[in-house]
mmCIF file of C-alpha atoms in Angstrom:
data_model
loop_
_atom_site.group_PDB
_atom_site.id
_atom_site.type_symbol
_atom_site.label_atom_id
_atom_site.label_comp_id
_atom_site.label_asym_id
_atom_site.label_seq_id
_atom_site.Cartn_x
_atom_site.Cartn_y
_atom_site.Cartn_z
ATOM 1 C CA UNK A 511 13.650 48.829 -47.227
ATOM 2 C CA UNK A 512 15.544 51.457 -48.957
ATOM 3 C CA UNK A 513 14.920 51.947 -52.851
ATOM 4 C CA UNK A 514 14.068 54.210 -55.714
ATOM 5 C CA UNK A 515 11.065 56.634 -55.825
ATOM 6 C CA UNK A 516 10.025 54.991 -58.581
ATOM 7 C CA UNK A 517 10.404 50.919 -56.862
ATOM 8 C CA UNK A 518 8.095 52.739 -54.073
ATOM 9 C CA UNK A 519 5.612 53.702 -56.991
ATOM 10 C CA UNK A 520 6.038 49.933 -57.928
ATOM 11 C CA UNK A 521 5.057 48.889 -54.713
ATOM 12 C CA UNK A 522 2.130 50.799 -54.370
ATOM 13 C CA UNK A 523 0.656 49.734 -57.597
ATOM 14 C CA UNK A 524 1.289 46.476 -57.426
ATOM 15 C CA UNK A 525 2.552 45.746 -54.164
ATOM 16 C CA UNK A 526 5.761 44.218 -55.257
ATOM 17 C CA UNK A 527 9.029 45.324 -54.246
ATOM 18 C CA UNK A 528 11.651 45.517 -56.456
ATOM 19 C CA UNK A 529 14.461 47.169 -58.376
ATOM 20 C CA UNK A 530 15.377 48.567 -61.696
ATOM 21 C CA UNK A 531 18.271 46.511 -63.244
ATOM 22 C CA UNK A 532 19.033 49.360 -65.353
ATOM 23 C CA UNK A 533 18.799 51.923 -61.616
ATOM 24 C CA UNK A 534 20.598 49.513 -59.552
ATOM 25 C CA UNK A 535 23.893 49.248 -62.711
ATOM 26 C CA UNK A 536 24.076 52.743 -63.432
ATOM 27 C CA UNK A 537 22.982 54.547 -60.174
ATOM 28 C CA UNK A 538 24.121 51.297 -57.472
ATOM 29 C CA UNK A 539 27.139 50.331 -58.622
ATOM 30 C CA UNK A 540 25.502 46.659 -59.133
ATOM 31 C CA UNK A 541 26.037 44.318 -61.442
ATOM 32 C CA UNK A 542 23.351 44.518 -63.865
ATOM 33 C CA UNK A 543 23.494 41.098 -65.047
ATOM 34 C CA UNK A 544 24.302 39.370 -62.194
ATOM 35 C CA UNK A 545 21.436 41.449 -60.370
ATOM 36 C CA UNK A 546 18.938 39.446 -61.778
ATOM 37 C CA UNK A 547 20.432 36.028 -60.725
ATOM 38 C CA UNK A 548 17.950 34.488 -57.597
ATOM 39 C CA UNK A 549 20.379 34.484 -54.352
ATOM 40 C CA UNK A 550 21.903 31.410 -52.676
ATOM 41 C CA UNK A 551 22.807 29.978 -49.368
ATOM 42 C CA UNK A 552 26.719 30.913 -50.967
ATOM 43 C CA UNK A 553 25.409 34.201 -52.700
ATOM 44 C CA UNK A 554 22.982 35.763 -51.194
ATOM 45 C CA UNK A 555 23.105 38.649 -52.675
ATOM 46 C CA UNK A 556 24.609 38.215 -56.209
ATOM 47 C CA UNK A 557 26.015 41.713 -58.501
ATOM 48 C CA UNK A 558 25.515 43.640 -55.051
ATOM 49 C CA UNK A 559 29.282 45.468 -54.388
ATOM 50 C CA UNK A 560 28.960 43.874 -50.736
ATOM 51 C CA UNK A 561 32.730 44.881 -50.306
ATOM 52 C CA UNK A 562 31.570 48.175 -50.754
ATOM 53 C CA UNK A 563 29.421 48.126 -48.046
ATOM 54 C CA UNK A 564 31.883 46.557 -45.855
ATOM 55 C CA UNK A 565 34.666 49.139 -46.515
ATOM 56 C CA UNK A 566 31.999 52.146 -46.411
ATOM 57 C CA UNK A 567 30.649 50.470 -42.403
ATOM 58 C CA UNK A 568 27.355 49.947 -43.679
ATOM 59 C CA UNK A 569 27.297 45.922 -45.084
ATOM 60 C CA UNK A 570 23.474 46.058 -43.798
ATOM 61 C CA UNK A 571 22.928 48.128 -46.572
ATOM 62 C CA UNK A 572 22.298 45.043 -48.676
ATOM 63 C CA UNK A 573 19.437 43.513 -47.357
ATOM 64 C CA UNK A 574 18.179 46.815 -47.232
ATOM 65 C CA UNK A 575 17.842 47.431 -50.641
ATOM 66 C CA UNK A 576 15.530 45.632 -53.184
ATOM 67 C CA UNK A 577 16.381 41.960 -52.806
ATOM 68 C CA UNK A 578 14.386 41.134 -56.019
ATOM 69 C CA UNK A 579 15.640 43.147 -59.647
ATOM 70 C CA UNK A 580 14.232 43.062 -62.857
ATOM 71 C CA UNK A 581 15.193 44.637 -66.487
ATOM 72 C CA UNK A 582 12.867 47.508 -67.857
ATOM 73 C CA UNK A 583 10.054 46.211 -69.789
ATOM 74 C CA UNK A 584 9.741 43.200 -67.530
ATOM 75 C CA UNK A 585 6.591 42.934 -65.983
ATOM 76 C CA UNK A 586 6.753 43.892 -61.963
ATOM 77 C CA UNK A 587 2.691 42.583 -61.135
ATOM 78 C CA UNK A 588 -0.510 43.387 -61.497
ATOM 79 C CA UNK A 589 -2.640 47.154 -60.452
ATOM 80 C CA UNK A 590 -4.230 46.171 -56.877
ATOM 81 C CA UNK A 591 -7.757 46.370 -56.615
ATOM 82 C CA UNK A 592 -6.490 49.366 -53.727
ATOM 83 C CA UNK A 593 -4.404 50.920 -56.642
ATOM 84 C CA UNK A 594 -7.282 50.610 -59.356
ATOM 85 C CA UNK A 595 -9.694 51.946 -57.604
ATOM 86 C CA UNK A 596 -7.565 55.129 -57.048
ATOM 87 C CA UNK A 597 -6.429 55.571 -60.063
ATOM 88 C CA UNK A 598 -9.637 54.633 -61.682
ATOM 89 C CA UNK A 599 -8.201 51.822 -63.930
ATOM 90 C CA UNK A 600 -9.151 47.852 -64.107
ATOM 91 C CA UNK A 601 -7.901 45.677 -62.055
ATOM 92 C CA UNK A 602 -5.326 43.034 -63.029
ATOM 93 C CA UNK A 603 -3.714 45.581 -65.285
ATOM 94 C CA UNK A 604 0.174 45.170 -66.451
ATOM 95 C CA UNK A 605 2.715 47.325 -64.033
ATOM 96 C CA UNK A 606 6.034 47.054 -66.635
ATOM 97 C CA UNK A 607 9.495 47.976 -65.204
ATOM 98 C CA UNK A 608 11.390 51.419 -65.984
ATOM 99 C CA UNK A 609 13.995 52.683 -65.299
ATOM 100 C CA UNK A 610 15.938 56.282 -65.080
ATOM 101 C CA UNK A 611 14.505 59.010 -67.866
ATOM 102 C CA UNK A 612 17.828 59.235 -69.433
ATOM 103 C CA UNK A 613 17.769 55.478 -70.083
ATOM 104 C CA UNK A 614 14.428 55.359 -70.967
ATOM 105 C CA UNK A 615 14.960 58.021 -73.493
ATOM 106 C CA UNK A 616 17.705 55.714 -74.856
ATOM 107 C CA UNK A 617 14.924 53.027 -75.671
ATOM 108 C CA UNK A 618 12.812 55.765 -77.197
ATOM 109 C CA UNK A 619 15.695 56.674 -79.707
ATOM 110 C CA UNK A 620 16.470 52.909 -80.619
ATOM 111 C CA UNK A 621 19.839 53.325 -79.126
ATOM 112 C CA UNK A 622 20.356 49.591 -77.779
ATOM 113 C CA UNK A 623 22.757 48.187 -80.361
ATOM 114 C CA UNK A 624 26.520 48.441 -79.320
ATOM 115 C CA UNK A 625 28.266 51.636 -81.334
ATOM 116 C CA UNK A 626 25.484 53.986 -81.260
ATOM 117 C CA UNK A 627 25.053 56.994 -79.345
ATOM 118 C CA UNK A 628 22.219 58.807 -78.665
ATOM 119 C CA UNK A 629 22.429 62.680 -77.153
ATOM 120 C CA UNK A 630 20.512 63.672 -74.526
ATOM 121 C CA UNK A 631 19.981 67.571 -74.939
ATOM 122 C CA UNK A 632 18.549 70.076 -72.095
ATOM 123 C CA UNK A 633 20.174 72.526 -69.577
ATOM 124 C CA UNK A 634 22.574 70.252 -69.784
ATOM 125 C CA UNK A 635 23.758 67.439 -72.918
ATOM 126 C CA UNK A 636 24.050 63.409 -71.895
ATOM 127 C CA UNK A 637 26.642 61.276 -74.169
ATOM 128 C CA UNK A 638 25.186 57.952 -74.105
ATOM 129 C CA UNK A 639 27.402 55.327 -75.603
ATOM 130 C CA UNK A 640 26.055 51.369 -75.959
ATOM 131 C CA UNK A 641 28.969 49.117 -76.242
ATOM 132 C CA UNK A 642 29.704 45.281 -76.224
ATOM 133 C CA UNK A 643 32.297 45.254 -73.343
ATOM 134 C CA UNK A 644 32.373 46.901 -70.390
ATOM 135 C CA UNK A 645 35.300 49.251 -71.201
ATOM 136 C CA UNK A 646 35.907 52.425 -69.212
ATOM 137 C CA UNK A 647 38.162 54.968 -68.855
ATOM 138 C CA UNK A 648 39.032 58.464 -67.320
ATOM 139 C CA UNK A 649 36.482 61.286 -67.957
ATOM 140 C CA UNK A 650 33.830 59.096 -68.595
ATOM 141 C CA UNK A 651 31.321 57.100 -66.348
ATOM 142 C CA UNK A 652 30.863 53.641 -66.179
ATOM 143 C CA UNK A 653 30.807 51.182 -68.138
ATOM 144 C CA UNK A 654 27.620 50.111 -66.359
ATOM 145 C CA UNK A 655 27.069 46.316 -66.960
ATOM 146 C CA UNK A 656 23.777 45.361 -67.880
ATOM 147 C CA UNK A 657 22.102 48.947 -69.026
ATOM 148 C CA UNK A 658 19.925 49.910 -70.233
ATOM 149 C CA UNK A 659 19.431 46.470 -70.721
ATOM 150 C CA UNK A 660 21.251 42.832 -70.192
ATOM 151 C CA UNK A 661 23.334 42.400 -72.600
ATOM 152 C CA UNK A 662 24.260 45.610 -73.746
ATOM 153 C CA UNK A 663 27.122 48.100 -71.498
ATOM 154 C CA UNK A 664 26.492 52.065 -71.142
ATOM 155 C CA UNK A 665 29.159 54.373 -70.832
ATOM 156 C CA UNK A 666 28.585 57.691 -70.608
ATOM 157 C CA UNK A 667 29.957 61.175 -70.987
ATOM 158 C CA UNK A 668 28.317 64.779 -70.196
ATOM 159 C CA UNK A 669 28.434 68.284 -70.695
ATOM 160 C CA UNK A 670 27.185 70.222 -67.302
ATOM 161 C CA UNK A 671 25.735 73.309 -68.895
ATOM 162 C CA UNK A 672 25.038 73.589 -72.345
ATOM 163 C CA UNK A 673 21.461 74.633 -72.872
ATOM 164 C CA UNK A 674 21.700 76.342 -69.476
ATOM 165 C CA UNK A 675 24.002 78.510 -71.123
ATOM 166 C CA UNK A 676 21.775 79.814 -74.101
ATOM 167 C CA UNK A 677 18.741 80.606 -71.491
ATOM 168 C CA UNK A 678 21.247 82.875 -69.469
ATOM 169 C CA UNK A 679 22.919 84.329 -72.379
ATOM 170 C CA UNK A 680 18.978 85.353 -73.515
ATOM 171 C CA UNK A 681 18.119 86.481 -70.025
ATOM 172 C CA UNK A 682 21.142 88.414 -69.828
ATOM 173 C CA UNK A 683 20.520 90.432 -73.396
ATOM 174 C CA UNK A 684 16.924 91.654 -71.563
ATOM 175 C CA UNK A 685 15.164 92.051 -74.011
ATOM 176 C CA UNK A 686 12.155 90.226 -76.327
ATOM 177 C CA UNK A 687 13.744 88.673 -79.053
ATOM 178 C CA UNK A 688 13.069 84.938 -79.420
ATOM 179 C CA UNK A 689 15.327 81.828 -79.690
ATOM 180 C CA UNK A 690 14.161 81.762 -83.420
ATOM 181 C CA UNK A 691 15.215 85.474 -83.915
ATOM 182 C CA UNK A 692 18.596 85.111 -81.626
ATOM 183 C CA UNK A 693 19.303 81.857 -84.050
ATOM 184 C CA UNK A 694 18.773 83.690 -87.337
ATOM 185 C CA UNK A 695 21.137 86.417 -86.600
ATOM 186 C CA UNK A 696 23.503 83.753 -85.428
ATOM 187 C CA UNK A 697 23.376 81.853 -88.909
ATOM 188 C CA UNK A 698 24.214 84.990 -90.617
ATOM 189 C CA UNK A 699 27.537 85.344 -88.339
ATOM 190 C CA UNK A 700 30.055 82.528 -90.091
ATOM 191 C CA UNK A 701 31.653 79.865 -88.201
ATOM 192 C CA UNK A 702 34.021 80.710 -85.957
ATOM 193 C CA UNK A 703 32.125 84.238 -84.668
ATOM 194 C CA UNK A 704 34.798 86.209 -85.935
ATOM 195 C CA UNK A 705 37.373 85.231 -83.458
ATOM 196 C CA UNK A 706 34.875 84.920 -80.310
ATOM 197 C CA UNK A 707 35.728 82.329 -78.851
ATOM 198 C CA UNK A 708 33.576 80.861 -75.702
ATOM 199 C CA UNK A 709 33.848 78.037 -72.997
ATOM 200 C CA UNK A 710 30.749 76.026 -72.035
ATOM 201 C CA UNK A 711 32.071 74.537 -68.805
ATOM 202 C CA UNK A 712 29.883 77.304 -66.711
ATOM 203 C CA UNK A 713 29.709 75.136 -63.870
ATOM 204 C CA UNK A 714 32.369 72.841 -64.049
ATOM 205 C CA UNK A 715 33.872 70.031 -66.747
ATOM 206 C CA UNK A 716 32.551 66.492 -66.822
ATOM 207 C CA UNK A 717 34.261 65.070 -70.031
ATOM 208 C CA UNK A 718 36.596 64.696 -71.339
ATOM 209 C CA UNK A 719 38.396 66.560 -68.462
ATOM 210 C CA UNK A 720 36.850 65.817 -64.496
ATOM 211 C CA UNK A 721 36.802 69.524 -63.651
ATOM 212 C CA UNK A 722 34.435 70.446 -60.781
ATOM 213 C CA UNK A 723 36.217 73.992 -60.967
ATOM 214 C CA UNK A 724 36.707 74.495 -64.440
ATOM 215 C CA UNK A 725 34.651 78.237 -65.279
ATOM 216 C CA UNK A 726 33.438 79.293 -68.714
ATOM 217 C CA UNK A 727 34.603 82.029 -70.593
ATOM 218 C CA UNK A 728 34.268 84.590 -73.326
ATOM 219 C CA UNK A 729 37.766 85.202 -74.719
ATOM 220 C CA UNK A 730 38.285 87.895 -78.258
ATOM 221 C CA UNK A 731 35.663 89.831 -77.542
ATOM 222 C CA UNK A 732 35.879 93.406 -79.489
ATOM 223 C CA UNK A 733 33.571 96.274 -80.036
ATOM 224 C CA UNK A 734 32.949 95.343 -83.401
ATOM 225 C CA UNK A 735 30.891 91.820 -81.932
ATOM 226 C CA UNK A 736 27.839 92.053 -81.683
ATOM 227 C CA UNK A 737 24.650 90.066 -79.530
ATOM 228 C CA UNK A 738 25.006 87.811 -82.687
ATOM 229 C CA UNK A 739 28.417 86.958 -82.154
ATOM 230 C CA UNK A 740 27.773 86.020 -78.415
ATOM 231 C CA UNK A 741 25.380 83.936 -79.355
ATOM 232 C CA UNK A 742 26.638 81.765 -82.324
ATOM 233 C CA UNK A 743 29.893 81.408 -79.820
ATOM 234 C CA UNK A 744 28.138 80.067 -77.154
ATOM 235 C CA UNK A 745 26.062 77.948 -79.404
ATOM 236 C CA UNK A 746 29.503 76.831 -80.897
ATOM 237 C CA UNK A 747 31.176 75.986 -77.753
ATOM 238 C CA UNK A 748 28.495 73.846 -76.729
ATOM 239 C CA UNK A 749 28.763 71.773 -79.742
ATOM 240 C CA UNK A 750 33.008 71.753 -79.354
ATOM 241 C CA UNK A 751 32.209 70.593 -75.925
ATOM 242 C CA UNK A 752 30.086 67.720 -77.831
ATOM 243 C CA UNK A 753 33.027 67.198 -79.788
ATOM 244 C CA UNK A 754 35.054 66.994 -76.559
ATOM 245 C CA UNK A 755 33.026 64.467 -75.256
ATOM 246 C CA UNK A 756 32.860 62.263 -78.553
ATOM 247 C CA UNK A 757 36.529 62.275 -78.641
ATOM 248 C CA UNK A 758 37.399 61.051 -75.204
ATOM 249 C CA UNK A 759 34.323 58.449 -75.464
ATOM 250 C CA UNK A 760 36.246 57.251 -78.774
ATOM 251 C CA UNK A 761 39.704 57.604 -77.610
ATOM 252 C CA UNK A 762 38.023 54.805 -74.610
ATOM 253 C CA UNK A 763 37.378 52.463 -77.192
ATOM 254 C CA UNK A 764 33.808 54.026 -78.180
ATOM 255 C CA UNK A 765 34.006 55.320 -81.376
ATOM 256 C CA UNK A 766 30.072 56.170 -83.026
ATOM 257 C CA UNK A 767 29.486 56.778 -87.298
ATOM 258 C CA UNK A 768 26.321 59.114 -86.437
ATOM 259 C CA UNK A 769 24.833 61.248 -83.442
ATOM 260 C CA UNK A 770 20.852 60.527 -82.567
ATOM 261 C CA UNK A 771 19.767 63.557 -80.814
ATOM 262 C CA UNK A 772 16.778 64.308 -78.887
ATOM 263 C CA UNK A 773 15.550 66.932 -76.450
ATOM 264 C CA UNK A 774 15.747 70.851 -76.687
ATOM 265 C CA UNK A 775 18.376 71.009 -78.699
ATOM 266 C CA UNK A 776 15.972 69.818 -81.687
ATOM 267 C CA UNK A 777 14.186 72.563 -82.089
ATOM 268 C CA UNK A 778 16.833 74.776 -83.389
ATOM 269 C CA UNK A 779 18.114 73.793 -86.829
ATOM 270 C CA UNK A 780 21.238 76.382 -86.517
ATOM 271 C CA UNK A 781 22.426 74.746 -83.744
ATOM 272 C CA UNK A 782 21.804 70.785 -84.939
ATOM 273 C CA UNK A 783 23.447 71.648 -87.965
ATOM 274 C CA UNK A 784 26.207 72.979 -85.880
ATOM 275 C CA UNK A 785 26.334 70.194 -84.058
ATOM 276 C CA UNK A 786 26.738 67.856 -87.496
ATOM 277 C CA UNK A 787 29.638 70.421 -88.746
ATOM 278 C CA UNK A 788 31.565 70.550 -85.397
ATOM 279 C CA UNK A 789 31.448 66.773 -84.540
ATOM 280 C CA UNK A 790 31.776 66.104 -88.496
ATOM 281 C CA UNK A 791 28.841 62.858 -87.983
ATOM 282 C CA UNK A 792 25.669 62.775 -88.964
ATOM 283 C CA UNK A 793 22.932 64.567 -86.459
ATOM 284 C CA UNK A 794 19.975 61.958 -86.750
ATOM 285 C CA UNK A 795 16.503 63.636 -85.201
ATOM 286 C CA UNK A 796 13.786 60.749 -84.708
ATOM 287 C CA UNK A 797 9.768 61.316 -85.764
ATOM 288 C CA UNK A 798 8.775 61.346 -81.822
ATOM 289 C CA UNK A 799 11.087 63.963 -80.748
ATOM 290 C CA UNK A 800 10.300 63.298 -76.707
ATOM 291 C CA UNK A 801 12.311 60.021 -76.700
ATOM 292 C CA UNK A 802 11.581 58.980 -72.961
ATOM 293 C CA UNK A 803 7.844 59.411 -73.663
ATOM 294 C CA UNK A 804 8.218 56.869 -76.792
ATOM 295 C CA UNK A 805 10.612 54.742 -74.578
ATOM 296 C CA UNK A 806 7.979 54.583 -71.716
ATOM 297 C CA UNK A 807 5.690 53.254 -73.991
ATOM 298 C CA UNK A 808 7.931 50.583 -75.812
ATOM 299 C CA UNK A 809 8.687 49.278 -72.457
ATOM 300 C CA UNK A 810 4.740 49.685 -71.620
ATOM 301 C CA UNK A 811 4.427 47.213 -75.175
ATOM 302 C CA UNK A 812 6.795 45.019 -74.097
ATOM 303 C CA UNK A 813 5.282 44.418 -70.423
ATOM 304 C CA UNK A 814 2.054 44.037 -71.670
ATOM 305 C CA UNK A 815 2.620 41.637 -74.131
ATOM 306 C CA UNK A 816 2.046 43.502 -76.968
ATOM 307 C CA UNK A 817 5.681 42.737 -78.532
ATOM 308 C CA UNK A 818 7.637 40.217 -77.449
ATOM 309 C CA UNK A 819 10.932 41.997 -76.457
ATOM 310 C CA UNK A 820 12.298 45.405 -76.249
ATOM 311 C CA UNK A 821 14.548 45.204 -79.163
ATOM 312 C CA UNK A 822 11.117 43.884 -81.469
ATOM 313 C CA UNK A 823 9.187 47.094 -79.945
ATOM 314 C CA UNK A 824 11.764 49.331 -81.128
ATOM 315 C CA UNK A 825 12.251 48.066 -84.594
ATOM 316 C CA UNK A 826 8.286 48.487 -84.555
ATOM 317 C CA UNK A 827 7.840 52.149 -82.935
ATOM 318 C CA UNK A 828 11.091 53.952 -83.650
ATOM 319 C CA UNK A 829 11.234 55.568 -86.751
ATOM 320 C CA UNK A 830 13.923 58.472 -88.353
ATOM 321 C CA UNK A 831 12.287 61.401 -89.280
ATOM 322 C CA UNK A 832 15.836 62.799 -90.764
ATOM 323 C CA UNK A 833 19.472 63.306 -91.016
ATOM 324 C CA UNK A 834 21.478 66.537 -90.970
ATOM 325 C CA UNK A 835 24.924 65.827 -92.560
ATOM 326 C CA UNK A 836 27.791 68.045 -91.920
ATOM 327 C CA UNK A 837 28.419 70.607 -94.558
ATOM 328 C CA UNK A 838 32.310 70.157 -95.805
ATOM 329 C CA UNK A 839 33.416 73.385 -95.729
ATOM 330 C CA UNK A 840 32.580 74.391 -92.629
ATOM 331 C CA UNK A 841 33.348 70.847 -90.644
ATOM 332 C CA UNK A 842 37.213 71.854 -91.637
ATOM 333 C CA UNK A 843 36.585 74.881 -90.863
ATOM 334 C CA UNK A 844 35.586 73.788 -87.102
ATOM 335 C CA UNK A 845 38.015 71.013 -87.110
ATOM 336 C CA UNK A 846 40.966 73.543 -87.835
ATOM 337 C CA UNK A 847 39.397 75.794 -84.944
ATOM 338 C CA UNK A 848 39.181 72.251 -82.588
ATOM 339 C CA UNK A 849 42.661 71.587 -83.290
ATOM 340 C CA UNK A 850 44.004 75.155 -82.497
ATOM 341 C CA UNK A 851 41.870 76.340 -79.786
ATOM 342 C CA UNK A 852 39.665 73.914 -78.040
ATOM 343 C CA UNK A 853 41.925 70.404 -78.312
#
């Protein structure tokens, strides 16, 4: 059999073999709906891209994989008394399905109703669009049928380095100051860095633009900028990248009224409120900031019975600790600077 780390982990714990519905859409190329249909003598393998196979020379490939699929939160078995024992737990205990981190971190911000978006921040940012219909277009990935959950469609769009960027541009100043010092001086630099401008696609362009050569760049740089400067302009191009993204998600038929954030990018108010100016939509920031943890648990819930779908669990565990709202001013500001540099 050839599957996922994490249907291995499955196995092991409960001895059941079986796939992710939400993997096998958005990593397989399956059919995430159709997955979870039982086979027949006339489909034996139903949402599998068995033409695929054939084309690629390998049409073993799908009774190789997982034969049985599942949506997250469904329950895969029961620990093994082998499995309990190890892991010092009771037997019998409730093994729920998950799925990949990104996806489960969509759970964790309540992003499973069609028009919202949830970002993803980290060395990198993750554009994670739910929609009714599984639309698609160039620049972005998918839509993936059937994820996160049935249902629901994900498209997706991504920024490679973004993050990444700020933790070279702080090794590369070499000295002690801290992201909260490096921020503050940033804030008092106004938007638009004094005509520094910087491009975040370090290694390469996902969205809107497929570049896998696009560089990055630091263009009207003068001896009157300072480390401020360099930092507020890659802090800004990250979030014009964002913009980027938002715009060719929309411009697919994906259009979002807010942005619910999570990850690294939380714990600098400078740059969500950046963020909330340059994309001119609210930044929402949920009470548990590490969404995938909270999402591993709603599915957990759900499994075990506790609530009776994922959607219920969500409405129970997910709550909005606030909203930063872009400042008028200085959205125009960044929306005149979009339209003449960046767009």
């Amino acid at each position: 059999t050839v599957c996922e780390y994490q249907d291995y982990m499955n196995f092991k714990l409960t001895g059941v073999i079986c796939a992710s519905s939400c993997n096998a859409a958005s990593r397989w190329h399956w059919d995430g709906e159709e997955c979870l249909e039982d086979p027949t003598p006339s489909r034996p393998h139903p949402g599998r891209p068995t033409s695929m196979y054939e084309k690629l020379g390998i049409p073993e490939l799908a009774d190789k994989l997982p034969q049985k699929c599942l949506p997250m939160g469904s329950l895969v078995g029961s620990l093994t008394e082998e499995a309990a024992k190890h892991l010092k737990l009771p037997k019998g205990l409730p093994v729920a399905q998950g799925g990949p981190d990104a996806f489960v971190g969509m759970i964790g911000l309540g992003c499973i109703n069609p028009g919202q978006l949830c970002l993803i921040t980290g060395s990198s940012h993750l554009h994670c669009f739910v929609s009714a219909k599984p639309t698609t277009a160039p620049g972005t990935w998918g839509a993936y049928r059937g994820a996160p959950l049935p249902g629901i469609n994900f498209i997706e769009g991504g920024q490679s380095s973004t993050g990444s960027i700020i933790r070279w541009a702080k090794k590369l100043f070499g000295d002690n100051a801290s992201y909260k010092e490096l921020d503050q001086e940033a804030s008092e630099v106004p938007p638009g860095s004094e005509g520094l401008v910087a491009l975040e696609t370090f290694q390469g362009s996902r969205t809107p633009v497929t570049d896998p050569l696009a560089r990055g760049a630091l263009v009207g740089l003068t001896l009157s900028h300072t480390r401020a400067h360099v930092w507020r302009a890659l802090m800004e191009a990250v979030a014009f990248g964002t913009r980027g993204c938002i715009q060719g998600l929309s411009q697919a038929g994906h259009a979002c009224d807010e942005i619910i954030i999570a990850g690294g990018a939380t714990r600098s108010p400078v740059w969500l409120q950046m963020h909330a100016d340059v994309s001119g939509k609210p930044v929402v920031i949920c009470e548990n900031a590490d969404a995938p943890l909270l999402g591993c648990a709603i599915l957990a819930s759900v499994g075990a019975g506790v609530h009776k779908s994922v959607k219920d669990a969500v409405k129970a565990m997910v709550r909005v600790e606030k909203r930063v709202e872009p400042t008028k001013d200085t959205a125009k500001a960044y929306t005149d600077l979009f339209d003449r540099i960046y767009n």
